[in-house]
Tab-separated table of C-alpha atoms and ligand atoms in Angstrom:
chain	number	residue	atom	x	y	z
A	4	UNK	CA	21.965	17.639	2.051
A	5	UNK	CA	19.836	16.125	4.775
A	6	UNK	CA	19.151	19.702	5.841
A	7	UNK	CA	17.854	20.109	2.697
A	8	UNK	CA	15.893	17.274	2.402
A	9	UNK	CA	14.226	17.748	5.878
A	10	UNK	CA	13.194	21.208	5.044
A	11	UNK	CA	11.067	19.372	2.105
A	12	UNK	CA	9.500	16.945	4.361
A	13	UNK	CA	11.954	13.857	4.318
A	14	UNK	CA	13.140	12.139	7.164
A	15	UNK	CA	16.053	10.889	6.169
A	16	UNK	CA	18.106	10.350	3.218
A	17	UNK	CA	21.362	7.952	1.475
A	18	UNK	CA	23.015	7.122	-1.051
A	19	UNK	CA	23.500	3.632	-2.798
A	20	UNK	CA	25.752	2.870	-5.530
A	21	UNK	CA	24.230	0.947	-8.499
A	22	UNK	CA	25.415	-2.523	-8.543
A	23	UNK	CA	22.463	-4.601	-7.481
A	24	UNK	CA	24.071	-7.599	-9.127
A	25	UNK	CA	23.636	-9.625	-5.345
A	26	UNK	CA	19.700	-9.138	-5.412
A	27	UNK	CA	18.968	-10.356	-8.823
A	28	UNK	CA	18.859	-13.990	-8.035
A	29	UNK	CA	16.396	-13.404	-5.289
A	30	UNK	CA	14.325	-11.438	-8.022
A	31	UNK	CA	14.435	-13.909	-10.716
A	32	UNK	CA	13.425	-16.538	-8.033
A	33	UNK	CA	10.435	-14.372	-6.805
A	34	UNK	CA	9.288	-13.893	-10.382
A	35	UNK	CA	9.726	-17.589	-11.450
A	36	UNK	CA	7.581	-18.714	-8.201
A	37	UNK	CA	4.764	-16.555	-9.866
A	38	UNK	CA	4.613	-14.782	-6.828
A	39	UNK	CA	4.126	-11.343	-8.514
A	40	UNK	CA	0.603	-12.410	-9.539
A	41	UNK	CA	-0.831	-10.228	-12.403
A	42	UNK	CA	1.751	-7.783	-12.062
A	43	UNK	CA	3.297	-8.311	-15.915
A	44	UNK	CA	5.218	-5.053	-15.630
A	45	UNK	CA	7.814	-6.686	-12.850
A	46	UNK	CA	8.716	-9.495	-15.336
A	47	UNK	CA	8.231	-7.175	-18.597
A	48	UNK	CA	11.036	-5.040	-16.781
A	49	UNK	CA	13.413	-8.584	-15.820
A	50	UNK	CA	16.307	-7.089	-14.613
A	51	UNK	CA	16.126	-3.348	-15.291
A	52	UNK	CA	14.599	-3.543	-11.795
A	53	UNK	CA	18.364	-4.230	-10.582
A	54	UNK	CA	20.341	-2.241	-13.065
A	55	UNK	CA	19.713	1.059	-12.359
A	56	UNK	CA	21.897	2.437	-15.016
A	57	UNK	CA	19.873	0.228	-17.948
A	58	UNK	CA	16.813	2.253	-17.011
A	59	UNK	CA	18.405	5.480	-17.175
A	60	UNK	CA	21.758	5.508	-18.704
A	61	UNK	CA	24.741	7.719	-17.426
A	62	UNK	CA	23.161	6.983	-13.541
A	63	UNK	CA	26.108	6.063	-11.179
A	64	UNK	CA	24.643	6.672	-7.641
A	65	UNK	CA	20.784	6.610	-6.342
A	66	UNK	CA	20.008	9.121	-3.879
A	67	UNK	CA	17.343	7.379	-1.634
A	68	UNK	CA	15.151	8.984	0.855
A	69	UNK	CA	11.921	8.403	3.252
A	70	UNK	CA	9.095	10.417	3.727
A	71	UNK	CA	6.930	9.456	7.335
A	72	UNK	CA	3.420	9.275	6.404
A	73	UNK	CA	1.187	8.779	9.661
A	74	UNK	CA	-1.368	11.748	9.302
A	75	UNK	CA	0.123	14.604	12.299
A	76	UNK	CA	-2.769	13.727	14.387
A	77	UNK	CA	-2.417	10.139	14.701
A	78	UNK	CA	-2.927	9.311	18.154
A	79	UNK	CA	-0.525	7.415	20.754
A	80	UNK	CA	-1.892	3.833	20.548
A	81	UNK	CA	-3.197	4.033	16.942
A	82	UNK	CA	-2.174	0.917	16.266
A	83	UNK	CA	-5.138	-0.581	18.878
A	84	UNK	CA	-7.704	1.712	17.179
A	85	UNK	CA	-6.790	0.124	13.927
A	86	UNK	CA	-6.962	-3.295	15.135
A	87	UNK	CA	-10.437	-2.342	16.308
A	88	UNK	CA	-11.968	-1.564	13.027
A	89	UNK	CA	-11.927	-5.062	12.255
A	90	UNK	CA	-14.694	-5.668	14.973
A	91	UNK	CA	-17.173	-3.309	13.198
A	92	UNK	CA	-17.691	-5.258	10.119
A	93	UNK	CA	-19.745	-2.771	8.475
A	94	UNK	CA	-16.820	-0.024	8.671
A	95	UNK	CA	-14.369	0.300	5.778
A	96	UNK	CA	-10.826	-0.051	6.401
A	97	UNK	CA	-8.764	1.970	3.825
A	98	UNK	CA	-4.925	1.462	4.296
A	99	UNK	CA	-3.635	4.568	6.578
A	100	UNK	CA	-1.143	5.009	3.825
A	101	UNK	CA	-3.787	6.012	1.236
A	102	UNK	CA	-6.273	8.059	3.695
A	103	UNK	CA	-4.462	11.528	2.536
A	104	UNK	CA	-3.374	12.961	-0.780
A	105	UNK	CA	-1.189	10.680	-3.355
A	106	UNK	CA	2.065	10.424	-2.140
A	107	UNK	CA	3.510	9.953	-5.868
A	108	UNK	CA	2.786	13.645	-6.622
A	109	UNK	CA	3.750	14.346	-3.228
A	110	UNK	CA	7.299	12.647	-3.478
A	111	UNK	CA	7.963	13.251	-6.884
A	112	UNK	CA	7.642	16.891	-6.552
A	113	UNK	CA	9.578	16.962	-3.672
A	114	UNK	CA	12.355	15.059	-4.872
A	115	UNK	CA	12.669	17.088	-8.130
A	116	UNK	CA	13.218	20.397	-5.564
A	117	UNK	CA	15.625	18.675	-3.637
A	118	UNK	CA	17.782	17.576	-7.015
A	119	UNK	CA	17.214	21.317	-7.926
A	120	UNK	CA	18.812	22.859	-4.575
A	121	UNK	CA	21.471	20.293	-4.908
A	122	UNK	CA	22.160	22.038	-8.580
A	123	UNK	CA	21.971	25.375	-7.167
A	124	UNK	CA	24.894	24.432	-5.275
A	125	UNK	CA	27.133	22.197	-7.606
A	126	UNK	CA	25.584	23.070	-10.686
A	127	UNK	CA	23.515	20.892	-13.110
A	128	UNK	CA	23.756	17.640	-13.149
A	129	UNK	CA	22.157	14.344	-14.822
A	130	UNK	CA	19.080	12.948	-12.642
A	131	UNK	CA	15.625	11.335	-12.524
A	132	UNK	CA	13.298	11.077	-9.584
A	133	UNK	CA	11.075	7.936	-8.982
A	134	UNK	CA	8.504	6.876	-6.146
A	135	UNK	CA	7.135	3.402	-6.948
A	136	UNK	CA	6.451	4.515	-10.325
A	137	UNK	CA	9.158	2.483	-12.221
A	138	UNK	CA	11.004	-0.600	-12.331
A	139	UNK	CA	12.957	0.592	-9.421
A	140	UNK	CA	14.275	-2.151	-6.559
A	141	UNK	CA	13.152	0.742	-4.243
A	142	UNK	CA	13.523	-1.580	-0.692
A	143	UNK	CA	16.417	-2.665	-1.748
A	144	UNK	CA	18.093	0.546	-2.848
A	145	UNK	CA	16.753	1.517	0.466
A	146	UNK	CA	18.106	-1.110	2.684
A	147	UNK	CA	21.677	-0.612	1.188
A	148	UNK	CA	22.038	3.003	1.984
A	149	UNK	CA	21.128	2.777	5.283
A	150	UNK	CA	17.548	3.831	5.039
A	151	UNK	CA	16.870	0.517	7.126
A	152	UNK	CA	16.658	-2.963	6.887
A	153	UNK	CA	14.329	-5.638	5.460
A	154	UNK	CA	11.724	-6.874	7.796
A	155	UNK	CA	10.221	-10.427	6.977
A	156	UNK	CA	7.435	-8.708	5.863
A	157	UNK	CA	9.871	-7.392	3.182
A	158	UNK	CA	9.205	-3.690	3.965
A	159	UNK	CA	12.235	-1.685	4.679
A	160	UNK	CA	11.492	-1.242	8.791
A	161	UNK	CA	14.080	1.408	11.084
A	162	UNK	CA	14.587	1.260	14.596
A	163	UNK	CA	13.881	5.422	14.316
A	164	UNK	CA	10.349	5.164	12.444
A	165	UNK	CA	9.570	1.558	11.907
A	166	UNK	CA	7.858	0.917	8.767
A	167	UNK	CA	5.236	3.627	8.127
A	168	UNK	CA	6.929	5.782	5.239
A	169	UNK	CA	7.219	5.494	1.601
A	170	UNK	CA	10.628	5.451	-0.394
A	171	UNK	CA	11.708	7.753	-2.966
A	172	UNK	CA	14.807	7.558	-5.338
A	173	UNK	CA	16.991	10.299	-7.566
A	174	UNK	CA	19.069	8.236	-10.198
A	175	UNK	CA	21.513	10.601	-10.398
A	176	UNK	CA	24.841	11.102	-12.859
A	177	UNK	CA	27.413	12.101	-10.054
A	178	UNK	CA	29.865	9.716	-7.645
A	179	UNK	CA	28.517	10.136	-4.874
A	180	UNK	CA	30.093	8.329	-1.791
A	181	UNK	CA	27.314	5.453	-0.448
A	182	UNK	CA	25.979	5.203	3.197
A	183	UNK	CA	26.244	2.359	5.048
A	184	UNK	CA	23.335	-0.169	5.274
A	185	UNK	CA	22.004	-0.905	9.120
A	186	UNK	CA	22.016	-4.161	10.980
A	187	UNK	CA	18.564	-6.196	10.807
A	188	UNK	CA	16.578	-6.021	14.289
A	189	UNK	CA	13.918	-8.872	13.300
A	190	UNK	CA	15.633	-11.326	15.877
A	191	UNK	CA	13.096	-13.968	16.601
A	192	UNK	CA	10.233	-12.129	16.163
A	193	UNK	CA	7.649	-13.240	13.673
A	194	UNK	CA	4.353	-10.927	14.472
A	195	UNK	CA	4.155	-10.136	11.300
A	196	UNK	CA	3.641	-13.495	10.027
A	197	UNK	CA	1.568	-14.636	12.759
A	198	UNK	CA	-1.126	-11.504	12.093
A	199	UNK	CA	-1.274	-11.737	8.063
A	200	UNK	CA	-4.672	-12.896	7.641
A	201	UNK	CA	-3.689	-14.644	4.389
A	202	UNK	CA	-0.872	-15.956	5.084
A	203	UNK	CA	0.745	-14.509	2.206
A	204	UNK	CA	4.129	-14.058	3.808
A	205	UNK	CA	4.805	-17.261	2.839
A	206	UNK	CA	8.616	-17.429	4.497
A	207	UNK	CA	10.623	-15.018	6.067
A	208	UNK	CA	11.366	-11.963	3.719
A	209	UNK	CA	9.148	-13.427	0.883
A	210	UNK	CA	5.466	-12.669	0.266
A	211	UNK	CA	3.415	-14.404	-2.140
A	212	UNK	CA	1.666	-10.976	-3.961
A	213	UNK	CA	-1.315	-13.561	-4.977
A	214	UNK	CA	-2.556	-13.729	-1.155
A	215	UNK	CA	-1.989	-10.243	0.142
A	216	UNK	CA	-4.754	-7.437	0.383
A	217	UNK	CA	-3.092	-4.941	-0.697
A	218	UNK	CA	-2.001	-6.773	-3.685
A	219	UNK	CA	-5.658	-8.104	-4.380
A	220	UNK	CA	-7.424	-4.891	-3.694
A	221	UNK	CA	-5.171	-2.553	-5.836
A	222	UNK	CA	-3.242	-3.886	-8.164
A	223	UNK	CA	-5.278	-7.169	-9.025
A	224	UNK	CA	-7.654	-6.052	-12.336
A	225	UNK	CA	-9.576	-8.849	-12.474
A	226	UNK	CA	-11.974	-11.319	-10.058
A	227	UNK	CA	-10.705	-11.780	-6.499
A	228	UNK	CA	-10.139	-15.438	-6.070
A	229	UNK	CA	-12.916	-16.936	-3.935
A	230	UNK	CA	-11.003	-18.223	-1.402
A	231	UNK	CA	-9.601	-15.297	-0.455
A	232	UNK	CA	-12.669	-13.263	-0.090
A	233	UNK	CA	-13.729	-13.920	3.112
A	234	UNK	CA	-10.265	-13.124	4.557
A	235	UNK	CA	-10.512	-9.833	3.303
A	236	UNK	CA	-13.305	-9.131	6.134
A	237	UNK	CA	-13.585	-5.510	5.796
A	238	UNK	CA	-10.411	-4.358	4.113
A	239	UNK	CA	-11.216	-2.350	1.168
A	240	UNK	CA	-8.195	-0.707	0.064
A	241	UNK	CA	-5.004	-2.194	1.131
A	242	UNK	CA	-3.980	-4.257	4.265
A	243	UNK	CA	-1.939	-2.640	7.307
A	244	UNK	CA	-1.983	-5.799	9.483
A	245	UNK	CA	1.650	-6.971	9.072
A	246	UNK	CA	2.807	-3.221	10.055
A	247	UNK	CA	0.212	-2.960	13.049
A	248	UNK	CA	1.654	-6.130	14.725
A	249	UNK	CA	5.434	-5.211	14.033
A	250	UNK	CA	6.839	-3.819	17.708
A	251	UNK	CA	9.084	-1.310	15.683
A	252	UNK	CA	5.917	0.513	14.603
A	253	UNK	CA	5.710	1.754	18.782
A	254	UNK	CA	8.623	4.325	16.676
A	255	UNK	CA	6.644	5.135	13.653
A	256	UNK	CA	6.646	9.149	12.877
A	257	UNK	CA	3.987	11.512	12.043
A	258	UNK	CA	4.071	13.501	8.698
A	259	UNK	CA	5.280	17.101	8.874
A	260	UNK	CA	3.195	17.600	5.688
A	261	UNK	CA	-0.390	17.959	5.741
A	262	UNK	CA	-0.649	15.897	2.560
A	263	UNK	CA	-1.110	12.735	4.775
A	264	UNK	CA	-3.432	13.814	6.803
A	265	UNK	CA	-6.669	11.684	6.421
A	266	UNK	CA	-9.511	12.978	4.132
A	267	UNK	CA	-12.709	13.638	6.008
A	268	UNK	CA	-14.751	10.251	6.025
A	269	UNK	CA	-12.389	8.155	4.855
A	270	UNK	CA	-10.991	6.640	8.136
A	271	UNK	CA	-14.066	5.463	9.540
A	272	UNK	CA	-16.714	5.375	6.648
A	273	UNK	CA	-19.552	2.488	6.456
A	274	UNK	CA	-19.069	0.371	3.824
A	275	UNK	CA	-22.519	1.091	2.287
A	276	UNK	CA	-22.088	4.853	2.175
A	277	UNK	CA	-18.751	4.039	0.213
A	278	UNK	CA	-21.074	1.438	-2.362
A	279	UNK	CA	-23.620	4.146	-3.098
A	280	UNK	CA	-21.050	6.216	-4.663
A	281	UNK	CA	-21.674	6.521	-8.424
A	282	UNK	CA	-18.328	6.853	-10.758
A	283	UNK	CA	-19.035	10.710	-10.788
A	284	UNK	CA	-19.206	11.035	-6.836
A	285	UNK	CA	-15.972	8.641	-7.003
A	286	UNK	CA	-14.041	10.459	-9.124
A	287	UNK	CA	-14.939	13.856	-7.306
A	288	UNK	CA	-14.284	12.644	-3.634
A	289	UNK	CA	-10.678	10.583	-4.717
A	290	UNK	CA	-9.721	13.897	-6.527
A	291	UNK	CA	-5.864	13.549	-5.773
A	292	UNK	CA	-5.756	10.607	-3.579
A	293	UNK	CA	-4.325	7.048	-4.709
A	294	UNK	CA	-7.532	5.346	-4.292
A	295	UNK	CA	-8.698	6.715	-7.658
A	296	UNK	CA	-6.087	5.023	-9.434
A	297	UNK	CA	-7.930	1.670	-9.137
A	298	UNK	CA	-11.023	3.262	-11.065
A	299	UNK	CA	-14.917	2.851	-9.700
A	300	UNK	CA	-15.338	-0.538	-10.822
A	301	UNK	CA	-12.757	-2.090	-8.429
A	302	UNK	CA	-13.592	0.158	-6.067
A	303	UNK	CA	-17.253	-1.318	-6.167
A	304	UNK	CA	-15.739	-4.816	-6.192
A	305	UNK	CA	-13.778	-4.230	-2.675
A	306	UNK	CA	-16.420	-3.343	-1.279
A	307	UNK	CA	-19.100	-5.655	-2.221
A	308	UNK	CA	-16.764	-8.389	-1.382
A	309	UNK	CA	-16.478	-6.359	2.318
A	310	UNK	CA	-20.218	-6.002	2.131
A	311	UNK	CA	-20.696	-9.944	1.504
A	312	UNK	CA	-18.438	-10.476	4.942
A	313	UNK	CA	-20.585	-8.424	7.024
A	314	UNK	CA	-23.836	-9.353	5.588
A	315	UNK	CA	-22.408	-13.270	6.261
A	316	UNK	CA	-21.355	-11.855	10.180
A	317	UNK	CA	-24.051	-9.395	11.052
A	318	UNK	CA	-27.081	-10.398	8.891
A	319	UNK	CA	-28.044	-6.477	8.558
A	320	UNK	CA	-30.555	-5.953	6.360
A	321	UNK	CA	-29.321	-2.916	4.823
A	322	UNK	CA	-26.622	-4.605	3.906
A	323	UNK	CA	-28.512	-6.769	1.809
A	324	UNK	CA	-30.309	-4.087	0.213
A	325	UNK	CA	-27.177	-2.290	-0.834
A	326	UNK	CA	-25.865	-5.312	-2.622
A	327	UNK	CA	-29.190	-5.837	-4.311
A	328	UNK	CA	-29.261	-2.018	-5.546
A	329	UNK	CA	-25.927	-3.019	-7.629
A	330	UNK	CA	-26.972	-6.296	-8.858
A	331	UNK	CA	-27.585	-5.299	-12.155
A	332	UNK	CA	-24.817	-3.168	-12.773
A	333	UNK	CA	-23.177	-3.040	-16.225
A	334	UNK	CA	-19.834	-4.304	-15.252
A	335	UNK	CA	-19.443	-8.024	-14.998
A	336	UNK	CA	-16.797	-7.738	-13.104
A	337	UNK	CA	-18.785	-5.825	-10.607
A	338	UNK	CA	-22.095	-8.074	-10.489
A	339	UNK	CA	-20.275	-11.308	-10.177
A	340	UNK	CA	-19.102	-10.031	-6.668
A	341	UNK	CA	-22.158	-8.655	-5.424
A	342	UNK	CA	-23.739	-12.110	-6.426
A	343	UNK	CA	-21.117	-13.915	-4.674
A	344	UNK	CA	-21.858	-11.143	-1.537
A	345	UNK	CA	-25.603	-11.828	-1.553
A	346	UNK	CA	-25.032	-15.618	-1.297
A	347	UNK	CA	-22.822	-15.267	1.674
A	348	UNK	CA	-26.039	-15.816	3.510
A	349	UNK	CA	-29.194	-17.244	2.728
A	350	UNK	CA	-31.961	-15.332	2.698
A	351	UNK	CA	-34.150	-17.633	4.812
A	352	UNK	CA	-31.365	-16.757	7.870
A	353	UNK	CA	-33.553	-13.420	7.913
A	354	UNK	CA	-36.078	-15.495	9.884
A	355	UNK	CA	-33.597	-16.740	12.279
A	356	UNK	CA	-33.551	-15.081	16.137
A	357	UNK	CA	-31.489	-12.169	15.868
A	358	UNK	CA	-31.724	-11.656	11.969
A	359	UNK	CA	-33.948	-8.428	12.634
A	360	UNK	CA	-36.015	-10.386	10.325
A	361	UNK	CA	-36.562	-7.390	7.666
A	362	UNK	CA	-35.277	-9.150	4.547
B	405	LIG	S1	-0.228	-6.611	3.618
B	405	LIG	FE1	-1.718	-7.887	5.069
B	405	LIG	S2	-2.035	-9.594	3.173
B	405	LIG	FE2	-0.680	-8.633	2.423
B	405	LIG	S3	1.445	-9.228	3.964
B	405	LIG	FE3	0.954	-8.043	4.895
B	405	LIG	S4	-0.459	-8.664	6.556
B	405	LIG	FE4	-0.340	-10.042	4.646
B	406	LIG	S1	6.811	-7.937	13.072
B	406	LIG	FE1	8.705	-8.396	13.948
B	406	LIG	S2	9.323	-10.139	12.124
B	406	LIG	FE2	7.701	-8.781	11.267
B	406	LIG	S3	9.256	-6.613	10.738
B	406	LIG	FE3	8.287	-6.238	12.722
B	406	LIG	S4	10.338	-7.050	14.188
B	406	LIG	FE4	10.624	-8.210	11.728
């Protein structure tokens, strides 16, 4: 099975049983603390997440898979390149995983092909493939089946591949022998917790999604809390900081699929360029990208926050002009974030030395 999986672009597969009862108290506590924010689907599905046979009746094993996603041309020392983007406040930072094709499509179709390949060998069997698409306790299933251990940032971490990979699962009605978990290797390290710009990793292995930039820029639908906006800096879609800081990611592997190659313009575009996209342009240029899922208004909301931060940091009048061009946007969410962004620096500051004086 490993050979077939590798042919399909997966780096490793494993098998987990379906008794996840020992993970239930932690899940319930995380929900009770409200750390899931507005991800109400997490609460709505309750313990179904931890009970695979309730989600898909008849499930007795789960095949887990991981797929590396660093673009094939990722250079050595890529983390330093990513950190350097924070020094250029007018540049938009899109999380590395989101620069290529939508992983949901890539993984699900390949998991389906893997299931079909197994069926060719053993005959038809019941199965359903998932990747970040249903109430599935993905990271816990991956940990149990030996894909890696849970880092203090809660992501799954492998000695061979760091954490820069996607996870997928096939729920099957076959009784398969589980693969063994691996030991954890975080030790006394706390680099991810120290690097998190918002303090979202409130304790080892515990993330408050409400403070996490990935959640705020992607999952969260409404206004971004004002106290969080300056902390986002120029990150407009996701955040990689806890992964960039992790020493194990020096072992992160490039993808063997071209699907995750960065699309032209997504890795190093200027904020004003993205802010100028009208809805039709947004939909056209994000076709097949995970970014399309957040829609144009949330996209503008995120870019407006980053523009406000850049405007405060640089006083560059072109940023103010870009923001002003959206001040009467029909969507109240966009208008409010634009107003906040414009207020990040006083108009009079333009007359100060170094302000370029062209407000
Ligand atoms: S993704 Fe960013 S904000 Fe979220 S926990 Fe990691 S470092 Fe913190
Ligand atoms: S940065 Fe350190 S503590 Fe955090 S996941 Fe990596 S090894 Fe573990």
